[in-house]
Amino acid sequence: MGRGDLSDAEWERLRPFLPVSSRRCGRWRDHRQVIDGILHRVRTGVQWRDLPERFGPWKTVYERHRLWSGDGTWERLLQQVQAAADAAGEIDWDISVDSTIVRAHQHAAGAHTDPPSAPASKGDEVRTPGRNAVAEPRRPLGGGGAGGEGLGRSRGGFTTKLHLSADGRCRPLSLVVTPGQRADCTQFKTVLEKIRVPKPGPGRPRKKPDSAAADKAYSNGPCRQYLRSRGIRHTIPEKTDSQAARLRKGSRGGRPPGFDEERYKKRNTIERAINRLKQHRAVATRYDKRRYVYLGTATAAALTIWLRT
């Protein structure tokens, strides 16, 4: 077992939810060996061709990562680990939302402008039991140039923005990738609606946190109205200009939004979750050309955080 590889306990938590071969088009290469190779690349940021030989052919490892990023396997694995933690009462549902800028390496540019086709899998015909209760396979997003692949232009070059929510124990719950110049508040609803923690048995997955905290970037009417419509208690500081405009209107300006200072102190959990994600070098610097592959890289990093926390 090498540094960063799955332990026996971590492997046993993942093994029941991995795709199985239909035996019609050959067998999968050993999942554990390939996952260890993917996690090694996510942790170190090494080029795929430079993967150590103990992980097998580099192209097999890359294709498995690309495939699982495209068909939602990484998200399903993350949701299953979250489901086990929720069943044990280990999730703090006082969540926080924020985003972080990621510098894109020059190798991240140059993807084809046509939308990528959904990868086909050897074992797509056969799913492990219970898989349909979580995220469904989808066509990978992207195409249409740099913007469609989540690359935004800045003075320093291409950048990507990673939007996320995290529970009170600094573990990512949901992830969204956009171009670097995209405003945080535009993805607030998308980030919250991606939270989906299934139940171990029958029942609907949990999608609603107990409370949400965010900084002033999310202090606007649509964000607050969305939270009120879902009945989610929230703590978001009011912007200075918004406060001045409300006071100028007098009684027509309405009451000031509620703000819990003690609850807001817990918002540092999202900053610590971002720091944990960026300990993985392939997340801190984007090397993947396709947006859905980079999202899979960030999701694999989040999965290791959940397994090892």
mmCIF file of C-alpha atoms in Angstrom:
data_model
loop_
_atom_site.group_PDB
_atom_site.id
_atom_site.type_symbol
_atom_site.label_atom_id
_atom_site.label_comp_id
_atom_site.label_asym_id
_atom_site.label_seq_id
_atom_site.Cartn_x
_atom_site.Cartn_y
_atom_site.Cartn_z
ATOM 1 C CA MET A 1 0.000 0.000 0.000
ATOM 2 C CA GLY A 2 1.511 3.307 -1.098
ATOM 3 C CA ARG A 3 1.113 6.769 0.345
ATOM 4 C CA GLY A 4 -2.395 8.043 -0.387
ATOM 5 C CA ASP A 5 -3.764 4.642 -1.459
ATOM 6 C CA LEU A 6 -7.075 3.347 -0.154
ATOM 7 C CA SER A 7 -6.883 1.468 3.111
ATOM 8 C CA ASP A 8 -8.723 -1.833 3.489
ATOM 9 C CA ALA A 9 -11.493 -0.126 5.475
ATOM 10 C CA GLU A 10 -11.900 2.631 2.870
ATOM 11 C CA TRP A 11 -11.968 0.081 0.052
ATOM 12 C CA GLU A 12 -14.708 -1.922 1.766
ATOM 13 C CA ARG A 13 -16.841 1.235 2.023
ATOM 14 C CA LEU A 14 -16.584 1.843 -1.723
ATOM 15 C CA ARG A 15 -16.573 -1.685 -3.129
ATOM 16 C CA PRO A 16 -20.354 -2.405 -2.926
ATOM 17 C CA PHE A 17 -21.189 0.660 -5.046
ATOM 18 C CA LEU A 18 -18.678 0.244 -7.883
ATOM 19 C CA PRO A 19 -19.804 -0.717 -11.411
ATOM 20 C CA VAL A 20 -19.684 -4.419 -12.266
ATOM 21 C CA SER A 21 -18.864 -6.015 -15.599
ATOM 22 C CA SER A 22 -21.590 -7.375 -17.863
ATOM 23 C CA ARG A 23 -19.037 -9.948 -19.144
ATOM 24 C CA ARG A 24 -20.197 -9.158 -22.682
ATOM 25 C CA CYS A 25 -17.363 -6.802 -23.563
ATOM 26 C CA GLY A 26 -14.559 -7.998 -21.304
ATOM 27 C CA ARG A 27 -13.793 -7.352 -17.669
ATOM 28 C CA TRP A 28 -12.925 -4.225 -15.760
ATOM 29 C CA ARG A 29 -9.321 -3.956 -14.670
ATOM 30 C CA ASP A 30 -9.026 -4.222 -10.879
ATOM 31 C CA HIS A 31 -11.018 -1.273 -9.524
ATOM 32 C CA ARG A 32 -8.847 -0.809 -6.441
ATOM 33 C CA GLN A 33 -5.629 -0.528 -8.431
ATOM 34 C CA VAL A 34 -7.177 1.965 -10.862
ATOM 35 C CA ILE A 35 -8.786 4.080 -8.113
ATOM 36 C CA ASP A 36 -5.443 4.255 -6.313
ATOM 37 C CA GLY A 37 -3.910 5.524 -9.566
ATOM 38 C CA ILE A 38 -6.622 8.161 -9.972
ATOM 39 C CA LEU A 39 -6.232 9.335 -6.364
ATOM 40 C CA HIS A 40 -2.452 9.496 -6.813
ATOM 41 C CA ARG A 41 -2.889 11.803 -9.786
ATOM 42 C CA VAL A 42 -5.522 13.917 -8.000
ATOM 43 C CA ARG A 43 -3.225 14.304 -4.979
ATOM 44 C CA THR A 44 0.037 15.003 -6.833
ATOM 45 C CA GLY A 45 -1.117 16.622 -10.096
ATOM 46 C CA VAL A 46 1.301 14.401 -12.058
ATOM 47 C CA GLN A 47 0.724 13.978 -15.786
ATOM 48 C CA TRP A 48 -1.247 10.867 -16.644
ATOM 49 C CA ARG A 49 1.611 9.440 -18.707
ATOM 50 C CA ASP A 50 3.921 9.707 -15.688
ATOM 51 C CA LEU A 51 1.836 7.557 -13.348
ATOM 52 C CA PRO A 52 3.938 4.911 -11.555
ATOM 53 C CA GLU A 53 3.789 1.466 -13.160
ATOM 54 C CA ARG A 54 2.225 -0.105 -10.058
ATOM 55 C CA PHE A 55 -1.108 1.460 -11.061
ATOM 56 C CA GLY A 56 -1.167 -0.327 -14.417
ATOM 57 C CA PRO A 57 -1.411 1.282 -17.884
ATOM 58 C CA TRP A 58 -1.834 5.040 -17.553
ATOM 59 C CA LYS A 59 -4.410 5.151 -20.336
ATOM 60 C CA THR A 60 -6.622 2.668 -18.476
ATOM 61 C CA VAL A 61 -6.498 4.858 -15.369
ATOM 62 C CA TYR A 62 -7.241 8.024 -17.356
ATOM 63 C CA GLU A 63 -10.113 6.473 -19.305
ATOM 64 C CA ARG A 64 -11.681 5.135 -16.113
ATOM 65 C CA HIS A 65 -11.517 8.614 -14.545
ATOM 66 C CA ARG A 66 -12.935 10.267 -17.667
ATOM 67 C CA LEU A 67 -15.726 7.709 -17.873
ATOM 68 C CA TRP A 68 -16.715 7.967 -14.210
ATOM 69 C CA SER A 69 -16.595 11.764 -14.401
ATOM 70 C CA GLY A 70 -18.975 11.689 -17.352
ATOM 71 C CA ASP A 71 -21.532 9.138 -16.187
ATOM 72 C CA GLY A 72 -21.812 10.384 -12.603
ATOM 73 C CA THR A 73 -20.061 7.480 -10.871
ATOM 74 C CA TRP A 74 -17.864 9.759 -8.749
ATOM 75 C CA GLU A 75 -20.937 11.681 -7.593
ATOM 76 C CA ARG A 76 -22.772 8.462 -6.769
ATOM 77 C CA LEU A 77 -19.837 7.201 -4.706
ATOM 78 C CA LEU A 78 -19.678 10.504 -2.841
ATOM 79 C CA GLN A 79 -23.412 10.414 -2.143
ATOM 80 C CA GLN A 80 -23.236 6.856 -0.841
ATOM 81 C CA VAL A 81 -20.448 7.768 1.586
ATOM 82 C CA GLN A 82 -22.460 10.807 2.673
ATOM 83 C CA ALA A 83 -25.515 8.583 3.148
ATOM 84 C CA ALA A 84 -23.580 6.284 5.499
ATOM 85 C CA ALA A 85 -22.364 9.295 7.492
ATOM 86 C CA ASP A 86 -25.882 10.737 7.682
ATOM 87 C CA ALA A 87 -27.316 7.422 8.869
ATOM 88 C CA ALA A 88 -24.738 7.444 11.685
ATOM 89 C CA GLY A 89 -25.666 11.037 12.586
ATOM 90 C CA GLU A 90 -22.212 12.336 11.637
ATOM 91 C CA ILE A 91 -23.279 15.184 9.326
ATOM 92 C CA ASP A 92 -23.620 18.688 10.769
ATOM 93 C CA TRP A 93 -26.416 20.167 8.659
ATOM 94 C CA ASP A 94 -25.552 23.772 9.515
ATOM 95 C CA ILE A 95 -23.898 24.297 6.144
ATOM 96 C CA SER A 96 -21.922 27.131 4.551
ATOM 97 C CA VAL A 97 -21.610 28.184 0.906
ATOM 98 C CA ASP A 98 -18.741 29.902 -0.878
ATOM 99 C CA SER A 99 -16.495 29.683 -3.937
ATOM 100 C CA THR A 100 -12.805 29.708 -4.780
ATOM 101 C CA ILE A 101 -10.777 30.713 -7.825
ATOM 102 C CA VAL A 102 -8.588 28.043 -9.420
ATOM 103 C CA ARG A 103 -5.806 28.946 -11.808
ATOM 104 C CA ALA A 104 -5.999 26.919 -15.017
ATOM 105 C CA HIS A 105 -2.744 25.552 -16.396
ATOM 106 C CA GLN A 106 -2.022 26.104 -20.077
ATOM 107 C CA HIS A 107 -2.686 22.385 -20.624
ATOM 108 C CA ALA A 108 -6.333 22.990 -19.657
ATOM 109 C CA ALA A 109 -6.888 25.022 -22.841
ATOM 110 C CA GLY A 110 -7.491 23.652 -26.295
ATOM 111 C CA ALA A 111 -10.492 21.365 -25.871
ATOM 112 C CA HIS A 112 -12.624 20.694 -28.952
ATOM 113 C CA THR A 113 -15.427 23.193 -29.382
ATOM 114 C CA ASP A 114 -18.062 20.492 -29.979
ATOM 115 C CA PRO A 115 -19.866 19.194 -26.865
ATOM 116 C CA PRO A 116 -18.315 15.895 -25.705
ATOM 117 C CA SER A 117 -20.334 12.760 -26.258
ATOM 118 C CA ALA A 118 -21.316 10.751 -23.195
ATOM 119 C CA PRO A 119 -18.670 8.077 -22.573
ATOM 120 C CA ALA A 120 -19.764 4.484 -23.118
ATOM 121 C CA SER A 121 -18.871 1.946 -20.472
ATOM 122 C CA LYS A 122 -18.162 -1.756 -20.673
ATOM 123 C CA GLY A 123 -20.380 -2.344 -17.680
ATOM 124 C CA ASP A 124 -23.101 0.213 -18.260
ATOM 125 C CA GLU A 125 -25.722 -2.478 -18.838
ATOM 126 C CA VAL A 126 -25.398 -3.874 -15.315
ATOM 127 C CA ARG A 127 -25.669 -1.637 -12.264
ATOM 128 C CA THR A 128 -25.097 -2.566 -8.661
ATOM 129 C CA PRO A 129 -28.247 -2.665 -6.493
ATOM 130 C CA GLY A 130 -29.472 0.664 -5.237
ATOM 131 C CA ARG A 131 -27.524 2.753 -7.745
ATOM 132 C CA ASN A 132 -30.614 4.233 -9.394
ATOM 133 C CA ALA A 133 -31.634 5.781 -6.083
ATOM 134 C CA VAL A 134 -28.789 8.275 -6.339
ATOM 135 C CA ALA A 135 -27.479 10.479 -9.165
ATOM 136 C CA GLU A 136 -28.535 9.396 -12.642
ATOM 137 C CA PRO A 137 -26.037 9.213 -15.549
ATOM 138 C CA ARG A 138 -26.101 12.323 -17.690
ATOM 139 C CA ARG A 139 -24.480 13.760 -20.757
ATOM 140 C CA PRO A 140 -21.294 15.609 -19.748
ATOM 141 C CA LEU A 141 -21.522 19.380 -19.835
ATOM 142 C CA GLY A 142 -19.109 21.422 -21.907
ATOM 143 C CA GLY A 143 -18.215 22.327 -25.442
ATOM 144 C CA GLY A 144 -18.605 25.615 -27.207
ATOM 145 C CA GLY A 145 -15.176 27.001 -26.416
ATOM 146 C CA ALA A 146 -13.480 28.107 -23.208
ATOM 147 C CA GLY A 147 -16.657 29.425 -21.577
ATOM 148 C CA GLY A 148 -18.496 26.162 -22.095
ATOM 149 C CA GLU A 149 -15.607 24.285 -20.477
ATOM 150 C CA GLY A 150 -15.641 26.482 -17.372
ATOM 151 C CA LEU A 151 -12.616 28.589 -18.334
ATOM 152 C CA GLY A 152 -12.826 32.340 -17.812
ATOM 153 C CA ARG A 153 -10.345 34.907 -19.062
ATOM 154 C CA SER A 154 -8.518 37.227 -16.684
ATOM 155 C CA ARG A 155 -5.371 39.343 -16.829
ATOM 156 C CA GLY A 156 -3.333 36.377 -15.664
ATOM 157 C CA GLY A 157 -4.848 33.889 -18.093
ATOM 158 C CA PHE A 158 -7.557 31.258 -17.775
ATOM 159 C CA THR A 159 -9.271 30.735 -14.424
ATOM 160 C CA THR A 160 -12.011 28.451 -13.145
ATOM 161 C CA LYS A 161 -14.299 29.008 -10.177
ATOM 162 C CA LEU A 162 -15.287 26.137 -7.907
ATOM 163 C CA HIS A 163 -18.568 26.758 -6.041
ATOM 164 C CA LEU A 164 -19.329 24.477 -3.126
ATOM 165 C CA SER A 165 -21.293 23.877 0.046
ATOM 166 C CA ALA A 166 -19.809 22.207 3.119
ATOM 167 C CA ASP A 167 -21.227 20.743 6.305
ATOM 168 C CA GLY A 168 -20.212 21.887 9.773
ATOM 169 C CA ARG A 169 -17.293 19.431 9.796
ATOM 170 C CA CYS A 170 -15.546 20.993 6.774
ATOM 171 C CA ARG A 171 -16.580 18.327 4.230
ATOM 172 C CA PRO A 172 -17.902 19.268 0.766
ATOM 173 C CA LEU A 173 -21.554 18.414 0.158
ATOM 174 C CA SER A 174 -21.939 19.680 -3.430
ATOM 175 C CA LEU A 175 -19.679 21.110 -6.139
ATOM 176 C CA VAL A 176 -20.272 23.285 -9.223
ATOM 177 C CA VAL A 177 -17.682 24.413 -11.802
ATOM 178 C CA THR A 178 -18.026 27.701 -13.739
ATOM 179 C CA PRO A 179 -15.738 30.184 -15.526
ATOM 180 C CA GLY A 180 -13.642 32.251 -13.137
ATOM 181 C CA GLN A 181 -15.512 35.528 -13.680
ATOM 182 C CA ARG A 182 -18.944 34.107 -12.841
ATOM 183 C CA ALA A 183 -20.563 35.849 -9.852
ATOM 184 C CA ASP A 184 -21.017 33.748 -6.720
ATOM 185 C CA CYS A 185 -24.690 34.588 -6.226
ATOM 186 C CA THR A 186 -25.654 33.255 -9.674
ATOM 187 C CA GLN A 187 -24.734 29.711 -8.600
ATOM 188 C CA PHE A 188 -26.218 29.822 -5.093
ATOM 189 C CA LYS A 189 -29.416 28.005 -6.012
ATOM 190 C CA THR A 190 -27.546 25.449 -8.147
ATOM 191 C CA VAL A 191 -25.113 24.619 -5.334
ATOM 192 C CA LEU A 192 -27.904 24.094 -2.789
ATOM 193 C CA GLU A 193 -30.029 22.027 -5.158
ATOM 194 C CA LYS A 194 -27.099 19.683 -5.837
ATOM 195 C CA ILE A 195 -27.110 18.605 -2.185
ATOM 196 C CA ARG A 196 -28.566 15.102 -2.304
ATOM 197 C CA VAL A 197 -27.874 12.635 0.496
ATOM 198 C CA PRO A 198 -29.852 9.399 -0.048
ATOM 199 C CA LYS A 199 -31.347 7.258 2.684
ATOM 200 C CA PRO A 200 -29.831 3.796 3.331
ATOM 201 C CA GLY A 201 -33.274 2.251 2.833
ATOM 202 C CA PRO A 202 -36.515 3.488 1.256
ATOM 203 C CA GLY A 203 -37.314 7.164 1.415
ATOM 204 C CA ARG A 204 -36.463 10.390 -0.315
ATOM 205 C CA PRO A 205 -32.902 11.711 -0.193
ATOM 206 C CA ARG A 206 -32.233 14.636 2.101
ATOM 207 C CA LYS A 207 -31.796 17.896 0.191
ATOM 208 C CA LYS A 208 -32.567 20.539 2.807
ATOM 209 C CA PRO A 209 -30.013 21.709 5.411
ATOM 210 C CA ASP A 210 -30.942 22.968 8.869
ATOM 211 C CA SER A 211 -29.371 26.364 8.192
ATOM 212 C CA ALA A 212 -27.074 28.087 5.691
ATOM 213 C CA ALA A 213 -24.414 30.761 6.092
ATOM 214 C CA ALA A 214 -22.777 32.807 3.336
ATOM 215 C CA ASP A 215 -20.832 36.051 2.942
ATOM 216 C CA LYS A 216 -21.941 39.356 1.428
ATOM 217 C CA ALA A 217 -21.493 38.057 -2.124
ATOM 218 C CA TYR A 218 -24.830 36.240 -1.637
ATOM 219 C CA SER A 219 -26.615 39.168 -0.011
ATOM 220 C CA ASN A 220 -29.345 39.924 -2.532
ATOM 221 C CA GLY A 221 -33.085 39.528 -2.880
ATOM 222 C CA PRO A 222 -33.187 36.374 -5.056
ATOM 223 C CA CYS A 223 -30.884 34.414 -2.715
ATOM 224 C CA ARG A 224 -32.838 35.387 0.401
ATOM 225 C CA GLN A 225 -36.176 34.751 -1.300
ATOM 226 C CA TYR A 226 -35.035 31.291 -2.424
ATOM 227 C CA LEU A 227 -33.986 30.387 1.117
ATOM 228 C CA ARG A 228 -37.280 31.641 2.560
ATOM 229 C CA SER A 229 -39.275 29.674 -0.033
ATOM 230 C CA ARG A 230 -37.554 26.476 1.114
ATOM 231 C CA GLY A 231 -37.855 27.337 4.794
ATOM 232 C CA ILE A 232 -34.083 27.349 5.372
ATOM 233 C CA ARG A 233 -32.804 29.509 8.223
ATOM 234 C CA HIS A 234 -29.920 31.609 6.948
ATOM 235 C CA THR A 235 -27.254 34.038 8.114
ATOM 236 C CA ILE A 236 -26.019 36.422 5.422
ATOM 237 C CA PRO A 237 -24.663 39.886 6.299
ATOM 238 C CA GLU A 238 -26.313 42.855 4.617
ATOM 239 C CA LYS A 239 -24.263 44.906 2.189
ATOM 240 C CA THR A 240 -23.517 48.505 3.181
ATOM 241 C CA ASP A 241 -25.123 49.987 0.056
ATOM 242 C CA SER A 242 -28.213 47.811 0.490
ATOM 243 C CA GLN A 243 -28.534 48.942 4.079
ATOM 244 C CA ALA A 244 -28.203 52.609 3.063
ATOM 245 C CA ALA A 245 -30.839 52.198 0.332
ATOM 246 C CA ARG A 246 -33.221 50.539 2.777
ATOM 247 C CA LEU A 247 -32.786 53.330 5.326
ATOM 248 C CA ARG A 248 -33.397 56.004 2.698
ATOM 249 C CA LYS A 249 -36.790 54.484 1.955
ATOM 250 C CA GLY A 250 -37.832 54.754 5.577
ATOM 251 C CA SER A 251 -40.803 52.590 6.492
ATOM 252 C CA ARG A 252 -41.111 51.480 2.851
ATOM 253 C CA GLY A 253 -37.679 49.906 3.046
ATOM 254 C CA GLY A 254 -38.914 47.105 5.260
ATOM 255 C CA ARG A 255 -37.247 45.456 8.203
ATOM 256 C CA PRO A 256 -33.536 44.613 8.174
ATOM 257 C CA PRO A 257 -32.731 40.939 7.511
ATOM 258 C CA GLY A 258 -31.987 38.878 10.575
ATOM 259 C CA PHE A 259 -28.335 38.207 11.343
ATOM 260 C CA ASP A 260 -26.981 35.766 13.913
ATOM 261 C CA GLU A 261 -23.389 36.687 14.761
ATOM 262 C CA GLU A 262 -22.711 33.448 16.621
ATOM 263 C CA ARG A 263 -23.963 31.358 13.697
ATOM 264 C CA TYR A 264 -21.890 33.404 11.260
ATOM 265 C CA LYS A 265 -18.732 32.512 13.170
ATOM 266 C CA LYS A 266 -19.149 28.947 11.907
ATOM 267 C CA ARG A 267 -18.803 30.108 8.302
ATOM 268 C CA ASN A 268 -15.068 29.455 8.525
ATOM 269 C CA THR A 269 -15.916 25.788 7.936
ATOM 270 C CA ILE A 270 -16.314 26.474 4.211
ATOM 271 C CA GLU A 271 -12.876 28.122 4.069
ATOM 272 C CA ARG A 272 -11.345 25.108 5.776
ATOM 273 C CA ALA A 273 -13.167 22.773 3.372
ATOM 274 C CA ILE A 274 -11.690 24.725 0.437
ATOM 275 C CA ASN A 275 -8.231 24.401 1.986
ATOM 276 C CA ARG A 276 -8.715 20.638 2.281
ATOM 277 C CA LEU A 277 -9.751 20.385 -1.356
ATOM 278 C CA LYS A 278 -6.763 22.435 -2.484
ATOM 279 C CA GLN A 279 -4.378 20.119 -0.681
ATOM 280 C CA HIS A 280 -4.997 18.032 -3.801
ATOM 281 C CA ARG A 281 -2.755 19.588 -6.442
ATOM 282 C CA ALA A 282 -4.928 18.603 -9.400
ATOM 283 C CA VAL A 283 -7.748 20.605 -7.766
ATOM 284 C CA ALA A 284 -5.648 23.625 -6.731
ATOM 285 C CA THR A 285 -4.436 23.938 -10.344
ATOM 286 C CA ARG A 286 -6.688 22.828 -13.160
ATOM 287 C CA TYR A 287 -5.031 20.612 -15.770
ATOM 288 C CA ASP A 288 -8.172 18.978 -17.224
ATOM 289 C CA LYS A 289 -9.409 20.330 -20.542
ATOM 290 C CA ARG A 290 -13.021 19.275 -20.040
ATOM 291 C CA ARG A 291 -15.187 20.825 -17.357
ATOM 292 C CA TYR A 292 -16.872 17.537 -16.469
ATOM 293 C CA VAL A 293 -13.479 15.853 -16.004
ATOM 294 C CA TYR A 294 -12.284 18.619 -13.686
ATOM 295 C CA LEU A 295 -15.535 18.334 -11.741
ATOM 296 C CA GLY A 296 -14.836 14.606 -11.438
ATOM 297 C CA THR A 297 -11.339 15.415 -10.153
ATOM 298 C CA ALA A 298 -12.751 17.735 -7.477
ATOM 299 C CA THR A 299 -15.425 15.160 -6.579
ATOM 300 C CA ALA A 300 -12.796 12.423 -6.178
ATOM 301 C CA ALA A 301 -10.872 14.747 -3.863
ATOM 302 C CA ALA A 302 -14.057 15.396 -1.858
ATOM 303 C CA LEU A 303 -14.621 11.644 -1.653
ATOM 304 C CA THR A 304 -11.219 11.110 -0.034
ATOM 305 C CA ILE A 305 -11.989 13.865 2.478
ATOM 306 C CA TRP A 306 -15.203 12.084 3.491
ATOM 307 C CA LEU A 307 -13.489 8.706 3.689
ATOM 308 C CA ARG A 308 -10.658 10.018 5.877
ATOM 309 C CA THR A 309 -12.528 12.378 8.195
#
